[in-house]
CSV table of C-alpha atoms in Angstrom, one decimal:
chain,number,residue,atom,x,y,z
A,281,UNK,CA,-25.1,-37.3,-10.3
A,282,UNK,CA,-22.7,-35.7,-12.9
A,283,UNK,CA,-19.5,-33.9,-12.1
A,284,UNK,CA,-21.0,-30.4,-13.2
A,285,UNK,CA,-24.0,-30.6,-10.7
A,286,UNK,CA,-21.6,-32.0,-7.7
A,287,UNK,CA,-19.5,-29.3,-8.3
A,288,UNK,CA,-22.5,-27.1,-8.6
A,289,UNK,CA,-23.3,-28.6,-5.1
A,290,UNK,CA,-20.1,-28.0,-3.6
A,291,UNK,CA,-19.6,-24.5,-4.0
A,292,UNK,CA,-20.4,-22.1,-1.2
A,293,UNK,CA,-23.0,-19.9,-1.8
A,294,UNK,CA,-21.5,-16.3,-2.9
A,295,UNK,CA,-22.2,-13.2,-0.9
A,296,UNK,CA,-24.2,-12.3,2.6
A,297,UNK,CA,-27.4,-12.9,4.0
A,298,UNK,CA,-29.1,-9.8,5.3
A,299,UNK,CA,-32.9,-10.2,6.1
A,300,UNK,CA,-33.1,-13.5,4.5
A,301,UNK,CA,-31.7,-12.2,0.9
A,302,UNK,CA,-28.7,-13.6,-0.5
A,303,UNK,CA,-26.9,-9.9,-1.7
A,304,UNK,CA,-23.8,-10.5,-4.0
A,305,UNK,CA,-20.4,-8.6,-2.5
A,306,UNK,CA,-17.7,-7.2,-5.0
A,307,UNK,CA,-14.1,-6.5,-4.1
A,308,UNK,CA,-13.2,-3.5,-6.3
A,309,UNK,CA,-9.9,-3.4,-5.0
A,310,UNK,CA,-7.7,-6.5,-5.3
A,311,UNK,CA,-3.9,-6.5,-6.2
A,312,UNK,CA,-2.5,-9.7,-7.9
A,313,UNK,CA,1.4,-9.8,-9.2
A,314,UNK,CA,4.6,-12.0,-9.0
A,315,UNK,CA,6.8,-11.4,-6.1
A,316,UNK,CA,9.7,-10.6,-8.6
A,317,UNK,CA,8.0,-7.8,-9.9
A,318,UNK,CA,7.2,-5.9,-6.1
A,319,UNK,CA,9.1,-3.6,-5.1
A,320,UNK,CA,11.3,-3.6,-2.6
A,321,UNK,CA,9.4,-1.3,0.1
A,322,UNK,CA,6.2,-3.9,-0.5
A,323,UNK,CA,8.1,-7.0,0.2
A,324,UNK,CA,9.3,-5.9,3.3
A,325,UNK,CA,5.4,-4.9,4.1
A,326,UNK,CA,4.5,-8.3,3.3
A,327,UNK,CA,7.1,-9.9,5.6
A,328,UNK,CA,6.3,-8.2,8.1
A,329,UNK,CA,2.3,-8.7,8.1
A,330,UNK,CA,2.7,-12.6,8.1
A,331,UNK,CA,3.0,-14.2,11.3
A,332,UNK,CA,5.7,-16.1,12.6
A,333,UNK,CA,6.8,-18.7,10.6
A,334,UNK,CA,5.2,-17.9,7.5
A,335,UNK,CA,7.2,-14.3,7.1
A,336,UNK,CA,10.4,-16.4,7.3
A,337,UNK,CA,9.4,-17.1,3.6
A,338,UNK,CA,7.1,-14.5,2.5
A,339,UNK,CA,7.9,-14.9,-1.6
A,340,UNK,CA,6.3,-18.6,-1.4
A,341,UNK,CA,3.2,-17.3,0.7
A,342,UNK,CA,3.3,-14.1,-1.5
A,343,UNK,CA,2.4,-16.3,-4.6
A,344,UNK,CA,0.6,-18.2,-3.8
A,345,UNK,CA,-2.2,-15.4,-2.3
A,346,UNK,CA,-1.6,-13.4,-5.6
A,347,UNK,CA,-2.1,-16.3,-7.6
A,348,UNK,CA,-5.5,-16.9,-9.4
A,349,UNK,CA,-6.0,-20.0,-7.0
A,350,UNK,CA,-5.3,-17.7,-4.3
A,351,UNK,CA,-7.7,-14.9,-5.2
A,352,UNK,CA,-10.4,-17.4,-5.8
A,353,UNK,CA,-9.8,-19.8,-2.9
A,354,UNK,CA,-10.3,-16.9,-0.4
A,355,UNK,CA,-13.1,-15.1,-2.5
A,356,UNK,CA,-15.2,-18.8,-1.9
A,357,UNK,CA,-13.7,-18.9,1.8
A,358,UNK,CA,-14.9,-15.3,2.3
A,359,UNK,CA,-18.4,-15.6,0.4
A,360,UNK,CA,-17.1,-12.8,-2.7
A,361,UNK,CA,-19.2,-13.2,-5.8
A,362,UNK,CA,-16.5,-10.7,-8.1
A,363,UNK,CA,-13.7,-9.1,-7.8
A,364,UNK,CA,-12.0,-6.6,-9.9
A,365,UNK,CA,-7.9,-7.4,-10.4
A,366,UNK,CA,-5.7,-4.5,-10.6
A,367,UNK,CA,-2.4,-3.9,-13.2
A,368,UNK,CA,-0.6,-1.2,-12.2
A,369,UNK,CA,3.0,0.2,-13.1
A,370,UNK,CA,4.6,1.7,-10.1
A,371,UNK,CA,7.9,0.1,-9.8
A,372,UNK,CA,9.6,3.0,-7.2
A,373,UNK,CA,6.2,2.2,-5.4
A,374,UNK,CA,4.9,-0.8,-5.2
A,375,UNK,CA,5.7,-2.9,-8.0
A,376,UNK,CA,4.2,-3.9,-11.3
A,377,UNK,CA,1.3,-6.0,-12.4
A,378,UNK,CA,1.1,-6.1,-16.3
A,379,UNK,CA,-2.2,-6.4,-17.9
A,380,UNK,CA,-1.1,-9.5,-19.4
A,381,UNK,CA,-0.7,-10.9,-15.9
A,382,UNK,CA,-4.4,-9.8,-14.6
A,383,UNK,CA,-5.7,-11.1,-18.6
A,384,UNK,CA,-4.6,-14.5,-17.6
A,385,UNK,CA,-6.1,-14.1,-13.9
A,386,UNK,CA,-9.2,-13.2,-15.4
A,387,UNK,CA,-9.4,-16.4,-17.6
A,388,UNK,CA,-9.1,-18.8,-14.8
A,389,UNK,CA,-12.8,-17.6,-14.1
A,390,UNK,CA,-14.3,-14.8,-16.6
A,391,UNK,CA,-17.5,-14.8,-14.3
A,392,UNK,CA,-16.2,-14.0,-11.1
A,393,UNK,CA,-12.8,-12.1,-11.7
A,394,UNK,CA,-12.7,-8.7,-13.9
A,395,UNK,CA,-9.7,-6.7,-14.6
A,396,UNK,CA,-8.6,-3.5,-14.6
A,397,UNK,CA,-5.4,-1.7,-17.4
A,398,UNK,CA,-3.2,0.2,-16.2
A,399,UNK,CA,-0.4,1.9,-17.9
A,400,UNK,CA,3.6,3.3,-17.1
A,401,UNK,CA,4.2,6.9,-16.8
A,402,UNK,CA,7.6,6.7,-16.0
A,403,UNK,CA,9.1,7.8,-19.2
A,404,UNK,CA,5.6,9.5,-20.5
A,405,UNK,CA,7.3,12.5,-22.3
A,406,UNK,CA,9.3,9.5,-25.3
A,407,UNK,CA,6.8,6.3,-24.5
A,408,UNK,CA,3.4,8.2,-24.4
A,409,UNK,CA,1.8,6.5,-27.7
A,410,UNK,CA,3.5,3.1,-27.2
A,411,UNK,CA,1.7,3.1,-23.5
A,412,UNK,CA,-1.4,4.1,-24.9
A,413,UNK,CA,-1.3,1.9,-27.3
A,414,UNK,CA,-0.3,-1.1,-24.5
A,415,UNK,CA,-3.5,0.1,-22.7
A,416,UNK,CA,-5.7,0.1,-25.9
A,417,UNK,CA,-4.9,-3.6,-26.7
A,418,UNK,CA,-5.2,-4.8,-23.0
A,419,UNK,CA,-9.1,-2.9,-23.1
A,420,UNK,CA,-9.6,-5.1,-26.1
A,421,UNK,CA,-9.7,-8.3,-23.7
A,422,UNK,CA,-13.3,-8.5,-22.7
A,423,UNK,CA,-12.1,-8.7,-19.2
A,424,UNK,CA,-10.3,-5.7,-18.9
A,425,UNK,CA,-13.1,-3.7,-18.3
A,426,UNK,CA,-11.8,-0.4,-17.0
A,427,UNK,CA,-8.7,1.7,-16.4
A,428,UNK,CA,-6.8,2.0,-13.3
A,429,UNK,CA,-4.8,4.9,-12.2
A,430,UNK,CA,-2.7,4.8,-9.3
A,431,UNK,CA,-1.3,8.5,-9.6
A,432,UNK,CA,0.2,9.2,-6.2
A,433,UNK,CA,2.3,5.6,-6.9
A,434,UNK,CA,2.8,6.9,-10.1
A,435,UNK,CA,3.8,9.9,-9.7
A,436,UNK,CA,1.7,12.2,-12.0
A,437,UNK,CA,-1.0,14.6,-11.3
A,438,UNK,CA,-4.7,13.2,-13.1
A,439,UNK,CA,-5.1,17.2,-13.9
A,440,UNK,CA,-2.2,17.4,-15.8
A,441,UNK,CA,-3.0,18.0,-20.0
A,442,UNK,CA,-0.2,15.7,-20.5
A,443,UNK,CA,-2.1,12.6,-19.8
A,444,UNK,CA,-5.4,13.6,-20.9
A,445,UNK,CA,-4.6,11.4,-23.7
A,446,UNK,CA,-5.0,8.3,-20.7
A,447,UNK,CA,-8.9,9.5,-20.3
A,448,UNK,CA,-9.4,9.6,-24.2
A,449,UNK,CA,-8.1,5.9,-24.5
A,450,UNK,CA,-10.5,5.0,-21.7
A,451,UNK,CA,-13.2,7.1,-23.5
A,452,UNK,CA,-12.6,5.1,-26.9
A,453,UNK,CA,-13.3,1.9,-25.2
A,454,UNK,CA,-16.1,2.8,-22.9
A,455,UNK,CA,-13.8,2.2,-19.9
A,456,UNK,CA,-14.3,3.7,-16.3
A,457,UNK,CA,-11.2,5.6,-15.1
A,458,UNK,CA,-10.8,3.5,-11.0
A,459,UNK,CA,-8.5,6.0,-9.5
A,460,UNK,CA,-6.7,5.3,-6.6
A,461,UNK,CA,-7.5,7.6,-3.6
């Protein structure tokens, strides 16, 4: 038997049975990142959700769930076909994940694992066409299919004229606005 086909064989099958139908499952909401770049307030979340003794060192635990191992191990333990990986730029919030971060995610397994741009606001009124341009070249990646928007992290109001120019970028490439609810 060659490696491909045992490895075929050894994968679980993806998604749920319901009425003898295999139906695929997508997580549209999945956070990756590196435990330097969470904020503070999200750390502490995270050390206090692990039981006892794994929040004693939550950054090692933390990395290794985030990681594109991580994401994957649990998507085969939990049956996931897809998910869709988040960037986002929040650092008073929760943190950053840079599009270049959720890119290289997405290359450990462009079938199963998608990503969504994001973009920072936090200095919009000097940095508005270097962002936009940041989120252009991150929706050139064929993974990056989309946009995320995580405006009460971020700060900003989606209604506001002053980021319209978010929706055109996303328009230019075809990309679904995900906004955070």
């Amino acid at each position: 038997m060659s490696l491909f086909l045992m490895l075929a064989c050894s994968q679980p099958e993806m998604g749920i049975l319901y009425q003898d139908q295999r139906i695929p499952v997508t997580d549209m909401h999945l956070h990756t990142g590196e435990w330097e770049q969470i904020a503070s307030r999200s750390k502490n979340f995270f050390a206090e959700i692990f039981p006892f003794p794994f929040n004693l060192e939550p950054e090692s635990l933390t990395e290794q769930v985030l990681s594109a191992e991580g994401i994957l191990s649990e998507m085969d333990s939990s049956g996931f076909s897809r998910t869709f990986l988040f960037a986002v730029y929040a650092p008073r919030s929760v943190g950053v994940t840079t599009n270049e971060l959720v890119i290289s995610h997405t290359q450990s397994n462009p079938k199963r694992l998608f990503g969504l741009a994001s973009l920072s606001v936090e200095n919009w009124a000097v940095e508005e066409e270097a962002q936009l341009q940041r989120l252009a070249e991150a929706l050139e990646n064929p993974s990056m299919i989309g946009v995320k928007i995580a405006h009460p992290h971020q700060f900003f109001r989606m209604d506001d004229p002053a980021y319209y120019s978010i929706y055109d970028v996303a328009a230019r490439y075809d990309a679904p606005v995900y906004v955070h609810t």
